[in-house]
Amino acid sequence: MNKARRFVIETPLGKLEVYAKHDKSDCAEDYPGVFIDFVREDGATVVLACVEYDPDKDLLQTVVYGDCASDEPTAIVEHYNTDFEE
């Protein structure tokens, strides 16, 4: 994957790795967005969240994986007022 589509943040517990869902381009039909992974010191990796555009709902959403021992999401947050209107 292109380095410009990935970056790492160090934390006291390990690294947060943020990267584009798709290698080369973003396509609305493929839910463009980013993954946020946690990488432990031993190299084990788990997805924490995915922030993406949902073309069926025409909105941004965050899919949260709160249980690091499971691949199933624990919450889906739909973001609204993205035009900053009250």
PDB file of N, CA, C and O in Angstrom:
ATOM      1  N   MET A   1       0.845  -1.179   0.000  1.00  0.00           N
ATOM      2  CA  MET A   1       0.000   0.000   0.000  1.00  0.00           C
ATOM      3  C   MET A   1       0.887   1.239   0.000  1.00  0.00           C
ATOM      4  O   MET A   1       1.920   1.274   0.653  1.00  0.00           O
ATOM      5  N   ASN A   2       0.462   2.255  -0.702  1.00  0.00           N
ATOM      6  CA  ASN A   2       1.139   3.534  -0.770  1.00  0.00           C
ATOM      7  C   ASN A   2       1.310   4.100   0.634  1.00  0.00           C
ATOM      8  O   ASN A   2       0.364   4.168   1.404  1.00  0.00           O
ATOM      9  N   LYS A   3       2.516   4.525   0.978  1.00  0.00           N
ATOM     10  CA  LYS A   3       2.805   5.059   2.316  1.00  0.00           C
ATOM     11  C   LYS A   3       1.917   6.259   2.647  1.00  0.00           C
ATOM     12  O   LYS A   3       1.595   6.494   3.795  1.00  0.00           O
ATOM     13  N   ALA A   4       1.532   7.055   1.643  1.00  0.00           N
ATOM     14  CA  ALA A   4       0.700   8.231   1.883  1.00  0.00           C
ATOM     15  C   ALA A   4      -0.700   7.836   2.365  1.00  0.00           C
ATOM     16  O   ALA A   4      -1.423   8.659   2.904  1.00  0.00           O
ATOM     17  N   ARG A   5      -1.085   6.598   2.210  1.00  0.00           N
ATOM     18  CA  ARG A   5      -2.415   6.139   2.607  1.00  0.00           C
ATOM     19  C   ARG A   5      -2.357   5.354   3.917  1.00  0.00           C
ATOM     20  O   ARG A   5      -3.266   4.631   4.270  1.00  0.00           O
ATOM     21  N   ARG A   6      -1.262   5.532   4.682  1.00  0.00           N
ATOM     22  CA  ARG A   6      -1.067   4.796   5.933  1.00  0.00           C
ATOM     23  C   ARG A   6      -0.159   5.614   6.846  1.00  0.00           C
ATOM     24  O   ARG A   6       0.816   6.195   6.409  1.00  0.00           O
ATOM     25  N   PHE A   7      -0.490   5.665   8.135  1.00  0.00           N
ATOM     26  CA  PHE A   7       0.433   6.257   9.098  1.00  0.00           C
ATOM     27  C   PHE A   7       0.254   5.608  10.456  1.00  0.00           C
ATOM     28  O   PHE A   7      -0.740   4.955  10.723  1.00  0.00           O
ATOM     29  N   VAL A   8       1.264   5.780  11.316  1.00  0.00           N
ATOM     30  CA  VAL A   8       1.309   5.118  12.619  1.00  0.00           C
ATOM     31  C   VAL A   8       1.489   6.165  13.717  1.00  0.00           C
ATOM     32  O   VAL A   8       2.282   7.103  13.566  1.00  0.00           O
ATOM     33  N   ILE A   9       0.775   5.978  14.821  1.00  0.00           N
ATOM     34  CA  ILE A   9       0.879   6.817  16.012  1.00  0.00           C
ATOM     35  C   ILE A   9       1.314   5.923  17.167  1.00  0.00           C
ATOM     36  O   ILE A   9       0.691   4.887  17.412  1.00  0.00           O
ATOM     37  N   GLU A  10       2.363   6.303  17.867  1.00  0.00           N
ATOM     38  CA  GLU A  10       2.840   5.540  19.024  1.00  0.00           C
ATOM     39  C   GLU A  10       2.019   5.908  20.254  1.00  0.00           C
ATOM     40  O   GLU A  10       1.725   7.080  20.477  1.00  0.00           O
ATOM     41  N   THR A  11       1.638   4.902  21.052  1.00  0.00           N
ATOM     42  CA  THR A  11       0.985   5.126  22.342  1.00  0.00           C
ATOM     43  C   THR A  11       1.737   4.304  23.397  1.00  0.00           C
ATOM     44  O   THR A  11       2.511   3.415  23.040  1.00  0.00           O
ATOM     45  N   PRO A  12       1.494   4.553  24.678  1.00  0.00           N
ATOM     46  CA  PRO A  12       2.155   3.757  25.714  1.00  0.00           C
ATOM     47  C   PRO A  12       1.795   2.264  25.662  1.00  0.00           C
ATOM     48  O   PRO A  12       2.548   1.428  26.136  1.00  0.00           O
ATOM     49  N   LEU A  13       0.659   1.919  25.067  1.00  0.00           N
ATOM     50  CA  LEU A  13       0.229   0.520  25.000  1.00  0.00           C
ATOM     51  C   LEU A  13       0.650  -0.181  23.720  1.00  0.00           C
ATOM     52  O   LEU A  13       0.593  -1.405  23.624  1.00  0.00           O
ATOM     53  N   GLY A  14       1.024   0.573  22.716  1.00  0.00           N
ATOM     54  CA  GLY A  14       1.360   0.018  21.406  1.00  0.00           C
ATOM     55  C   GLY A  14       1.100   1.074  20.347  1.00  0.00           C
ATOM     56  O   GLY A  14       0.971   2.257  20.655  1.00  0.00           O
ATOM     57  N   LYS A  15       0.987   0.663  19.107  1.00  0.00           N
ATOM     58  CA  LYS A  15       0.811   1.603  18.002  1.00  0.00           C
ATOM     59  C   LYS A  15      -0.633   1.633  17.533  1.00  0.00           C
ATOM     60  O   LYS A  15      -1.328   0.618  17.559  1.00  0.00           O
ATOM     61  N   LEU A  16      -1.073   2.803  17.089  1.00  0.00           N
ATOM     62  CA  LEU A  16      -2.318   2.943  16.344  1.00  0.00           C
ATOM     63  C   LEU A  16      -1.924   3.114  14.888  1.00  0.00           C
ATOM     64  O   LEU A  16      -1.128   3.995  14.557  1.00  0.00           O
ATOM     65  N   GLU A  17      -2.442   2.251  14.049  1.00  0.00           N
ATOM     66  CA  GLU A  17      -2.132   2.320  12.622  1.00  0.00           C
ATOM     67  C   GLU A  17      -3.405   2.690  11.884  1.00  0.00           C
ATOM     68  O   GLU A  17      -4.427   2.015  12.014  1.00  0.00           O
ATOM     69  N   VAL A  18      -3.347   3.766  11.125  1.00  0.00           N
ATOM     70  CA  VAL A  18      -4.490   4.259  10.363  1.00  0.00           C
ATOM     71  C   VAL A  18      -4.163   4.088   8.890  1.00  0.00           C
ATOM     72  O   VAL A  18      -3.081   4.487   8.442  1.00  0.00           O
ATOM     73  N   TYR A  19      -5.098   3.483   8.147  1.00  0.00           N
ATOM     74  CA  TYR A  19      -4.828   3.258   6.728  1.00  0.00           C
ATOM     75  C   TYR A  19      -6.122   3.231   5.929  1.00  0.00           C
ATOM     76  O   TYR A  19      -7.188   2.885   6.435  1.00  0.00           O
ATOM     77  N   ALA A  20      -6.006   3.618   4.660  1.00  0.00           N
ATOM     78  CA  ALA A  20      -7.151   3.631   3.754  1.00  0.00           C
ATOM     79  C   ALA A  20      -7.671   2.214   3.537  1.00  0.00           C
ATOM     80  O   ALA A  20      -6.893   1.259   3.514  1.00  0.00           O
ATOM     81  N   LYS A  21      -8.988   2.079   3.390  1.00  0.00           N
ATOM     82  CA  LYS A  21      -9.590   0.761   3.157  1.00  0.00           C
ATOM     83  C   LYS A  21      -9.172   0.175   1.820  1.00  0.00           C
ATOM     84  O   LYS A  21      -9.141  -1.042   1.657  1.00  0.00           O
ATOM     85  N   HIS A  22      -8.862   1.034   0.853  1.00  0.00           N
ATOM     86  CA  HIS A  22      -8.524   0.575  -0.487  1.00  0.00           C
ATOM     87  C   HIS A  22      -7.125   1.041  -0.846  1.00  0.00           C
ATOM     88  O   HIS A  22      -6.707   2.139  -0.489  1.00  0.00           O
ATOM     89  N   ASP A  23      -6.392   0.205  -1.560  1.00  0.00           N
ATOM     90  CA  ASP A  23      -4.993   0.474  -1.865  1.00  0.00           C
ATOM     91  C   ASP A  23      -4.746   1.712  -2.717  1.00  0.00           C
ATOM     92  O   ASP A  23      -3.861   2.488  -2.435  1.00  0.00           O
ATOM     93  N   LYS A  24      -5.517   1.891  -3.788  1.00  0.00           N
ATOM     94  CA  LYS A  24      -5.155   2.915  -4.757  1.00  0.00           C
ATOM     95  C   LYS A  24      -6.167   4.041  -4.909  1.00  0.00           C
ATOM     96  O   LYS A  24      -5.803   5.164  -5.194  1.00  0.00           O
ATOM     97  N   SER A  25      -7.434   3.757  -4.773  1.00  0.00           N
ATOM     98  CA  SER A  25      -8.440   4.794  -4.993  1.00  0.00           C
ATOM     99  C   SER A  25      -9.609   4.571  -4.044  1.00  0.00           C
ATOM    100  O   SER A  25      -9.702   3.546  -3.378  1.00  0.00           O
ATOM    101  N   ASP A  26     -10.469   5.555  -4.006  1.00  0.00           N
ATOM    102  CA  ASP A  26     -11.661   5.466  -3.174  1.00  0.00           C
ATOM    103  C   ASP A  26     -12.881   5.479  -4.079  1.00  0.00           C
ATOM    104  O   ASP A  26     -13.021   6.340  -4.928  1.00  0.00           O
ATOM    105  N   CYS A  27     -13.737   4.512  -3.893  1.00  0.00           N
ATOM    106  CA  CYS A  27     -14.923   4.370  -4.727  1.00  0.00           C
ATOM    107  C   CYS A  27     -16.140   4.312  -3.817  1.00  0.00           C
ATOM    108  O   CYS A  27     -16.178   3.511  -2.882  1.00  0.00           O
ATOM    109  N   ALA A  28     -17.125   5.153  -4.049  1.00  0.00           N
ATOM    110  CA  ALA A  28     -18.305   5.227  -3.181  1.00  0.00           C
ATOM    111  C   ALA A  28     -19.014   3.885  -3.061  1.00  0.00           C
ATOM    112  O   ALA A  28     -19.548   3.562  -2.007  1.00  0.00           O
ATOM    113  N   GLU A  29     -18.998   3.078  -4.116  1.00  0.00           N
ATOM    114  CA  GLU A  29     -19.660   1.779  -4.057  1.00  0.00           C
ATOM    115  C   GLU A  29     -18.964   0.818  -3.109  1.00  0.00           C
ATOM    116  O   GLU A  29     -19.527  -0.172  -2.675  1.00  0.00           O
ATOM    117  N   ASP A  30     -17.700   1.090  -2.804  1.00  0.00           N
ATOM    118  CA  ASP A  30     -16.903   0.200  -1.956  1.00  0.00           C
ATOM    119  C   ASP A  30     -16.690   0.752  -0.550  1.00  0.00           C
ATOM    120  O   ASP A  30     -15.745   0.385   0.128  1.00  0.00           O
ATOM    121  N   TYR A  31     -17.565   1.643  -0.106  1.00  0.00           N
ATOM    122  CA  TYR A  31     -17.468   2.197   1.243  1.00  0.00           C
ATOM    123  C   TYR A  31     -16.082   2.793   1.515  1.00  0.00           C
ATOM    124  O   TYR A  31     -15.318   2.266   2.319  1.00  0.00           O
ATOM    125  N   PRO A  32     -15.724   3.916   0.883  1.00  0.00           N
ATOM    126  CA  PRO A  32     -14.415   4.511   1.129  1.00  0.00           C
ATOM    127  C   PRO A  32     -14.275   4.919   2.597  1.00  0.00           C
ATOM    128  O   PRO A  32     -15.243   5.362   3.224  1.00  0.00           O
ATOM    129  N   GLY A  33     -13.084   4.751   3.125  1.00  0.00           N
ATOM    130  CA  GLY A  33     -12.863   5.107   4.517  1.00  0.00           C
ATOM    131  C   GLY A  33     -11.498   4.666   4.997  1.00  0.00           C
ATOM    132  O   GLY A  33     -10.618   4.357   4.199  1.00  0.00           O
ATOM    133  N   VAL A  34     -11.348   4.649   6.317  1.00  0.00           N
ATOM    134  CA  VAL A  34     -10.089   4.259   6.936  1.00  0.00           C
ATOM    135  C   VAL A  34     -10.329   3.245   8.046  1.00  0.00           C
ATOM    136  O   VAL A  34     -11.357   3.262   8.710  1.00  0.00           O
ATOM    137  N   PHE A  35      -9.361   2.354   8.211  1.00  0.00           N
ATOM    138  CA  PHE A  35      -9.319   1.445   9.352  1.00  0.00           C
ATOM    139  C   PHE A  35      -8.392   2.033  10.398  1.00  0.00           C
ATOM    140  O   PHE A  35      -7.397   2.691  10.059  1.00  0.00           O
ATOM    141  N   ILE A  36      -8.682   1.754  11.657  1.00  0.00           N
ATOM    142  CA  ILE A  36      -7.780   2.092  12.757  1.00  0.00           C
ATOM    143  C   ILE A  36      -7.496   0.790  13.490  1.00  0.00           C
ATOM    144  O   ILE A  36      -8.399   0.171  14.053  1.00  0.00           O
ATOM    145  N   ASP A  37      -6.241   0.364  13.433  1.00  0.00           N
ATOM    146  CA  ASP A  37      -5.805  -0.876  14.075  1.00  0.00           C
ATOM    147  C   ASP A  37      -4.974  -0.570  15.311  1.00  0.00           C
ATOM    148  O   ASP A  37      -4.298   0.463  15.374  1.00  0.00           O
ATOM    149  N   PHE A  38      -4.994  -1.485  16.266  1.00  0.00           N
ATOM    150  CA  PHE A  38      -4.087  -1.451  17.404  1.00  0.00           C
ATOM    151  C   PHE A  38      -3.037  -2.522  17.163  1.00  0.00           C
ATOM    152  O   PHE A  38      -3.376  -3.677  16.868  1.00  0.00           O
ATOM    153  N   VAL A  39      -1.756  -2.154  17.266  1.00  0.00           N
ATOM    154  CA  VAL A  39      -0.652  -3.089  17.065  1.00  0.00           C
ATOM    155  C   VAL A  39       0.107  -3.185  18.390  1.00  0.00           C
ATOM    156  O   VAL A  39       0.700  -2.202  18.847  1.00  0.00           O
ATOM    157  N   ARG A  40       0.066  -4.363  19.002  1.00  0.00           N
ATOM    158  CA  ARG A  40       0.767  -4.562  20.278  1.00  0.00           C
ATOM    159  C   ARG A  40       2.276  -4.622  20.060  1.00  0.00           C
ATOM    160  O   ARG A  40       2.750  -4.770  18.932  1.00  0.00           O
ATOM    161  N   GLU A  41       3.005  -4.547  21.163  1.00  0.00           N
ATOM    162  CA  GLU A  41       4.472  -4.617  21.112  1.00  0.00           C
ATOM    163  C   GLU A  41       4.951  -5.928  20.486  1.00  0.00           C
ATOM    164  O   GLU A  41       5.987  -5.966  19.837  1.00  0.00           O
ATOM    165  N   ASP A  42       4.178  -7.015  20.662  1.00  0.00           N
ATOM    166  CA  ASP A  42       4.567  -8.308  20.085  1.00  0.00           C
ATOM    167  C   ASP A  42       4.167  -8.440  18.617  1.00  0.00           C
ATOM    168  O   ASP A  42       4.392  -9.473  18.001  1.00  0.00           O
ATOM    169  N   GLY A  43       3.565  -7.381  18.050  1.00  0.00           N
ATOM    170  CA  GLY A  43       3.195  -7.382  16.642  1.00  0.00           C
ATOM    171  C   GLY A  43       1.776  -7.830  16.352  1.00  0.00           C
ATOM    172  O   GLY A  43       1.312  -7.705  15.227  1.00  0.00           O
ATOM    173  N   ALA A  44       1.067  -8.366  17.353  1.00  0.00           N
ATOM    174  CA  ALA A  44      -0.327  -8.767  17.143  1.00  0.00           C
ATOM    175  C   ALA A  44      -1.160  -7.532  16.827  1.00  0.00           C
ATOM    176  O   ALA A  44      -0.970  -6.471  17.420  1.00  0.00           O
ATOM    177  N   THR A  45      -2.070  -7.684  15.871  1.00  0.00           N
ATOM    178  CA  THR A  45      -2.873  -6.561  15.388  1.00  0.00           C
ATOM    179  C   THR A  45      -4.355  -6.880  15.494  1.00  0.00           C
ATOM    180  O   THR A  45      -4.780  -8.005  15.237  1.00  0.00           O
ATOM    181  N   VAL A  46      -5.144  -5.869  15.848  1.00  0.00           N
ATOM    182  CA  VAL A  46      -6.590  -6.005  15.901  1.00  0.00           C
ATOM    183  C   VAL A  46      -7.221  -4.708  15.397  1.00  0.00           C
ATOM    184  O   VAL A  46      -6.687  -3.616  15.628  1.00  0.00           O
ATOM    185  N   VAL A  47      -8.330  -4.825  14.675  1.00  0.00           N
ATOM    186  CA  VAL A  47      -9.061  -3.645  14.200  1.00  0.00           C
ATOM    187  C   VAL A  47      -9.842  -3.062  15.368  1.00  0.00           C
ATOM    188  O   VAL A  47     -10.582  -3.777  16.051  1.00  0.00           O
ATOM    189  N   LEU A  48      -9.697  -1.750  15.595  1.00  0.00           N
ATOM    190  CA  LEU A  48     -10.470  -1.059  16.621  1.00  0.00           C
ATOM    191  C   LEU A  48     -11.704  -0.397  16.041  1.00  0.00           C
ATOM    192  O   LEU A  48     -12.766  -0.385  16.661  1.00  0.00           O
ATOM    193  N   ALA A  49     -11.554   0.186  14.837  1.00  0.00           N
ATOM    194  CA  ALA A  49     -12.667   0.920  14.245  1.00  0.00           C
ATOM    195  C   ALA A  49     -12.456   1.082  12.745  1.00  0.00           C
ATOM    196  O   ALA A  49     -11.351   0.960  12.233  1.00  0.00           O
ATOM    197  N   CYS A  50     -13.553   1.381  12.088  1.00  0.00           N
ATOM    198  CA  CYS A  50     -13.531   1.718  10.675  1.00  0.00           C
ATOM    199  C   CYS A  50     -14.443   2.930  10.506  1.00  0.00           C
ATOM    200  O   CYS A  50     -15.616   2.882  10.889  1.00  0.00           O
ATOM    201  N   VAL A  51     -13.900   4.020   9.980  1.00  0.00           N
ATOM    202  CA  VAL A  51     -14.695   5.203   9.678  1.00  0.00           C
ATOM    203  C   VAL A  51     -14.860   5.206   8.168  1.00  0.00           C
ATOM    204  O   VAL A  51     -13.874   5.176   7.429  1.00  0.00           O
ATOM    205  N   GLU A  52     -16.116   5.223   7.712  1.00  0.00           N
ATOM    206  CA  GLU A  52     -16.369   5.041   6.286  1.00  0.00           C
ATOM    207  C   GLU A  52     -17.616   5.778   5.833  1.00  0.00           C
ATOM    208  O   GLU A  52     -18.463   6.157   6.651  1.00  0.00           O
ATOM    209  N   TYR A  53     -17.711   5.950   4.523  1.00  0.00           N
ATOM    210  CA  TYR A  53     -18.901   6.499   3.888  1.00  0.00           C
ATOM    211  C   TYR A  53     -19.786   5.336   3.476  1.00  0.00           C
ATOM    212  O   TYR A  53     -19.326   4.402   2.812  1.00  0.00           O
ATOM    213  N   ASP A  54     -21.059   5.379   3.872  1.00  0.00           N
ATOM    214  CA  ASP A  54     -22.024   4.352   3.481  1.00  0.00           C
ATOM    215  C   ASP A  54     -22.869   4.915   2.344  1.00  0.00           C
ATOM    216  O   ASP A  54     -23.705   5.798   2.564  1.00  0.00           O
ATOM    217  N   PRO A  55     -22.663   4.440   1.107  1.00  0.00           N
ATOM    218  CA  PRO A  55     -23.403   4.991  -0.028  1.00  0.00           C
ATOM    219  C   PRO A  55     -24.895   4.679   0.012  1.00  0.00           C
ATOM    220  O   PRO A  55     -25.696   5.444  -0.529  1.00  0.00           O
ATOM    221  N   ASP A  56     -25.295   3.595   0.657  1.00  0.00           N
ATOM    222  CA  ASP A  56     -26.715   3.257   0.736  1.00  0.00           C
ATOM    223  C   ASP A  56     -27.472   4.233   1.632  1.00  0.00           C
ATOM    224  O   ASP A  56     -28.630   4.558   1.376  1.00  0.00           O
ATOM    225  N   LYS A  57     -26.820   4.709   2.686  1.00  0.00           N
ATOM    226  CA  LYS A  57     -27.439   5.652   3.618  1.00  0.00           C
ATOM    227  C   LYS A  57     -27.018   7.092   3.350  1.00  0.00           C
ATOM    228  O   LYS A  57     -27.559   8.017   3.943  1.00  0.00           O
ATOM    229  N   ASP A  58     -26.015   7.295   2.477  1.00  0.00           N
ATOM    230  CA  ASP A  58     -25.452   8.599   2.150  1.00  0.00           C
ATOM    231  C   ASP A  58     -25.007   9.333   3.418  1.00  0.00           C
ATOM    232  O   ASP A  58     -25.385  10.474   3.664  1.00  0.00           O
ATOM    233  N   LEU A  59     -24.196   8.631   4.229  1.00  0.00           N
ATOM    234  CA  LEU A  59     -23.685   9.233   5.455  1.00  0.00           C
ATOM    235  C   LEU A  59     -22.365   8.614   5.847  1.00  0.00           C
ATOM    236  O   LEU A  59     -21.954   7.590   5.315  1.00  0.00           O
ATOM    237  N   LEU A  60     -21.692   9.266   6.793  1.00  0.00           N
ATOM    238  CA  LEU A  60     -20.467   8.721   7.375  1.00  0.00           C
ATOM    239  C   LEU A  60     -20.841   7.911   8.604  1.00  0.00           C
ATOM    240  O   LEU A  60     -21.768   8.279   9.338  1.00  0.00           O
ATOM    241  N   GLN A  61     -20.136   6.826   8.809  1.00  0.00           N
ATOM    242  CA  GLN A  61     -20.387   5.999   9.987  1.00  0.00           C
ATOM    243  C   GLN A  61     -19.072   5.474  10.534  1.00  0.00           C
ATOM    244  O   GLN A  61     -18.090   5.348   9.820  1.00  0.00           O
ATOM    245  N   THR A  62     -19.073   5.205  11.835  1.00  0.00           N
ATOM    246  CA  THR A  62     -17.933   4.572  12.485  1.00  0.00           C
ATOM    247  C   THR A  62     -18.378   3.216  12.995  1.00  0.00           C
ATOM    248  O   THR A  62     -19.343   3.127  13.760  1.00  0.00           O
ATOM    249  N   VAL A  63     -17.713   2.177  12.541  1.00  0.00           N
ATOM    250  CA  VAL A  63     -17.980   0.815  12.996  1.00  0.00           C
ATOM    251  C   VAL A  63     -16.937   0.522  14.066  1.00  0.00           C
ATOM    252  O   VAL A  63     -15.735   0.582  13.804  1.00  0.00           O
ATOM    253  N   VAL A  64     -17.398   0.236  15.287  1.00  0.00           N
ATOM    254  CA  VAL A  64     -16.511   0.057  16.425  1.00  0.00           C
ATOM    255  C   VAL A  64     -16.397  -1.429  16.766  1.00  0.00           C
ATOM    256  O   VAL A  64     -17.411  -2.135  16.850  1.00  0.00           O
ATOM    257  N   TYR A  65     -15.172  -1.868  16.964  1.00  0.00           N
ATOM    258  CA  TYR A  65     -14.889  -3.243  17.380  1.00  0.00           C
ATOM    259  C   TYR A  65     -14.358  -3.172  18.818  1.00  0.00           C
ATOM    260  O   TYR A  65     -13.159  -3.162  19.053  1.00  0.00           O
ATOM    261  N   GLY A  66     -15.292  -3.068  19.776  1.00  0.00           N
ATOM    262  CA  GLY A  66     -14.933  -2.871  21.171  1.00  0.00           C
ATOM    263  C   GLY A  66     -14.317  -4.090  21.827  1.00  0.00           C
ATOM    264  O   GLY A  66     -13.480  -3.964  22.718  1.00  0.00           O
ATOM    265  N   ASP A  67     -14.714  -5.273  21.397  1.00  0.00           N
ATOM    266  CA  ASP A  67     -14.175  -6.522  21.940  1.00  0.00           C
ATOM    267  C   ASP A  67     -13.033  -6.973  21.043  1.00  0.00           C
ATOM    268  O   ASP A  67     -13.256  -7.496  19.946  1.00  0.00           O
ATOM    269  N   CYS A  68     -11.809  -6.765  21.502  1.00  0.00           N
ATOM    270  CA  CYS A  68     -10.634  -7.075  20.678  1.00  0.00           C
ATOM    271  C   CYS A  68     -10.458  -8.567  20.410  1.00  0.00           C
ATOM    272  O   CYS A  68      -9.640  -8.959  19.587  1.00  0.00           O
ATOM    273  N   ALA A  69     -11.238  -9.410  21.074  1.00  0.00           N
ATOM    274  CA  ALA A  69     -11.158 -10.853  20.854  1.00  0.00           C
ATOM    275  C   ALA A  69     -12.194 -11.328  19.840  1.00  0.00           C
ATOM    276  O   ALA A  69     -12.309 -12.517  19.581  1.00  0.00           O
ATOM    277  N   SER A  70     -12.954 -10.383  19.239  1.00  0.00           N
ATOM    278  CA  SER A  70     -14.020 -10.749  18.311  1.00  0.00           C
ATOM    279  C   SER A  70     -13.914  -9.919  17.037  1.00  0.00           C
ATOM    280  O   SER A  70     -13.496  -8.762  17.065  1.00  0.00           O
ATOM    281  N   ASP A  71     -14.322 -10.518  15.915  1.00  0.00           N
ATOM    282  CA  ASP A  71     -14.370  -9.802  14.632  1.00  0.00           C
ATOM    283  C   ASP A  71     -15.708  -9.101  14.424  1.00  0.00           C
ATOM    284  O   ASP A  71     -15.901  -8.439  13.407  1.00  0.00           O
ATOM    285  N   GLU A  72     -16.629  -9.263  15.357  1.00  0.00           N
ATOM    286  CA  GLU A  72     -17.955  -8.665  15.224  1.00  0.00           C
ATOM    287  C   GLU A  72     -17.968  -7.251  15.797  1.00  0.00           C
ATOM    288  O   GLU A  72     -17.440  -7.008  16.885  1.00  0.00           O
ATOM    289  N   PRO A  73     -18.591  -6.297  15.086  1.00  0.00           N
ATOM    290  CA  PRO A  73     -18.688  -4.940  15.622  1.00  0.00           C
ATOM    291  C   PRO A  73     -19.543  -4.906  16.885  1.00  0.00           C
ATOM    292  O   PRO A  73     -20.481  -5.683  17.029  1.00  0.00           O
ATOM    293  N   THR A  74     -19.184  -4.001  17.789  1.00  0.00           N
ATOM    294  CA  THR A  74     -19.969  -3.818  19.014  1.00  0.00           C
ATOM    295  C   THR A  74     -20.869  -2.598  18.916  1.00  0.00           C
ATOM    296  O   THR A  74     -21.797  -2.463  19.706  1.00  0.00           O
ATOM    297  N   ALA A  75     -20.600  -1.714  17.961  1.00  0.00           N
ATOM    298  CA  ALA A  75     -21.436  -0.524  17.763  1.00  0.00           C
ATOM    299  C   ALA A  75     -21.219   0.026  16.365  1.00  0.00           C
ATOM    300  O   ALA A  75     -20.136  -0.125  15.791  1.00  0.00           O
ATOM    301  N   ILE A  76     -22.259   0.642  15.848  1.00  0.00           N
ATOM    302  CA  ILE A  76     -22.155   1.394  14.597  1.00  0.00           C
ATOM    303  C   ILE A  76     -22.739   2.767  14.882  1.00  0.00           C
ATOM    304  O   ILE A  76     -23.903   2.892  15.269  1.00  0.00           O
ATOM    305  N   VAL A  77     -21.901   3.781  14.731  1.00  0.00           N
ATOM    306  CA  VAL A  77     -22.322   5.159  14.996  1.00  0.00           C
ATOM    307  C   VAL A  77     -22.519   5.853  13.658  1.00  0.00           C
ATOM    308  O   VAL A  77     -21.597   5.916  12.851  1.00  0.00           O
ATOM    309  N   GLU A  78     -23.730   6.353  13.433  1.00  0.00           N
ATOM    310  CA  GLU A  78     -24.007   7.123  12.221  1.00  0.00           C
ATOM    311  C   GLU A  78     -23.801   8.596  12.543  1.00  0.00           C
ATOM    312  O   GLU A  78     -24.380   9.121  13.497  1.00  0.00           O
ATOM    313  N   HIS A  79     -22.938   9.258  11.774  1.00  0.00           N
ATOM    314  CA  HIS A  79     -22.628  10.667  12.017  1.00  0.00           C
ATOM    315  C   HIS A  79     -23.622  11.535  11.251  1.00  0.00           C
ATOM    316  O   HIS A  79     -23.903  11.287  10.086  1.00  0.00           O
ATOM    317  N   TYR A  80     -24.133  12.536  11.925  1.00  0.00           N
ATOM    318  CA  TYR A  80     -25.117  13.428  11.311  1.00  0.00           C
ATOM    319  C   TYR A  80     -24.694  14.874  11.552  1.00  0.00           C
ATOM    320  O   TYR A  80     -23.753  15.144  12.299  1.00  0.00           O
ATOM    321  N   ASN A  81     -25.418  15.785  10.932  1.00  0.00           N
ATOM    322  CA  ASN A  81     -25.082  17.216  10.960  1.00  0.00           C
ATOM    323  C   ASN A  81     -23.665  17.465  10.455  1.00  0.00           C
ATOM    324  O   ASN A  81     -22.966  18.346  10.944  1.00  0.00           O
ATOM    325  N   THR A  82     -23.242  16.692   9.449  1.00  0.00           N
ATOM    326  CA  THR A  82     -21.899  16.865   8.912  1.00  0.00           C
ATOM    327  C   THR A  82     -21.773  18.190   8.164  1.00  0.00           C
ATOM    328  O   THR A  82     -20.665  18.607   7.834  1.00  0.00           O
ATOM    329  N   ASP A  83     -22.896  18.857   7.918  1.00  0.00           N
ATOM    330  CA  ASP A  83     -22.846  20.197   7.333  1.00  0.00           C
ATOM    331  C   ASP A  83     -22.802  21.257   8.435  1.00  0.00           C
ATOM    332  O   ASP A  83     -22.870  22.442   8.168  1.00  0.00           O
ATOM    333  N   PHE A  84     -22.689  20.821   9.705  1.00  0.00           N
ATOM    334  CA  PHE A  84     -22.576  21.663  10.882  1.00  0.00           C
ATOM    335  C   PHE A  84     -23.819  22.512  11.131  1.00  0.00           C
ATOM    336  O   PHE A  84     -23.737  23.575  11.717  1.00  0.00           O
ATOM    337  N   GLU A  85     -24.958  22.047  10.686  1.00  0.00           N
ATOM    338  CA  GLU A  85     -26.231  22.713  10.935  1.00  0.00           C
ATOM    339  C   GLU A  85     -26.822  22.130  12.209  1.00  0.00           C
ATOM    340  O   GLU A  85     -26.695  20.957  12.477  1.00  0.00           O
ATOM    341  N   GLU A  86     -27.478  22.948  12.974  1.00  0.00           N
ATOM    342  CA  GLU A  86     -28.104  22.442  14.213  1.00  0.00           C
ATOM    343  C   GLU A  86     -29.523  22.019  13.979  1.00  0.00           C
ATOM    344  O   GLU A  86     -30.200  22.377  13.119  1.00  0.00           O
TER     345      GLU A  86
END
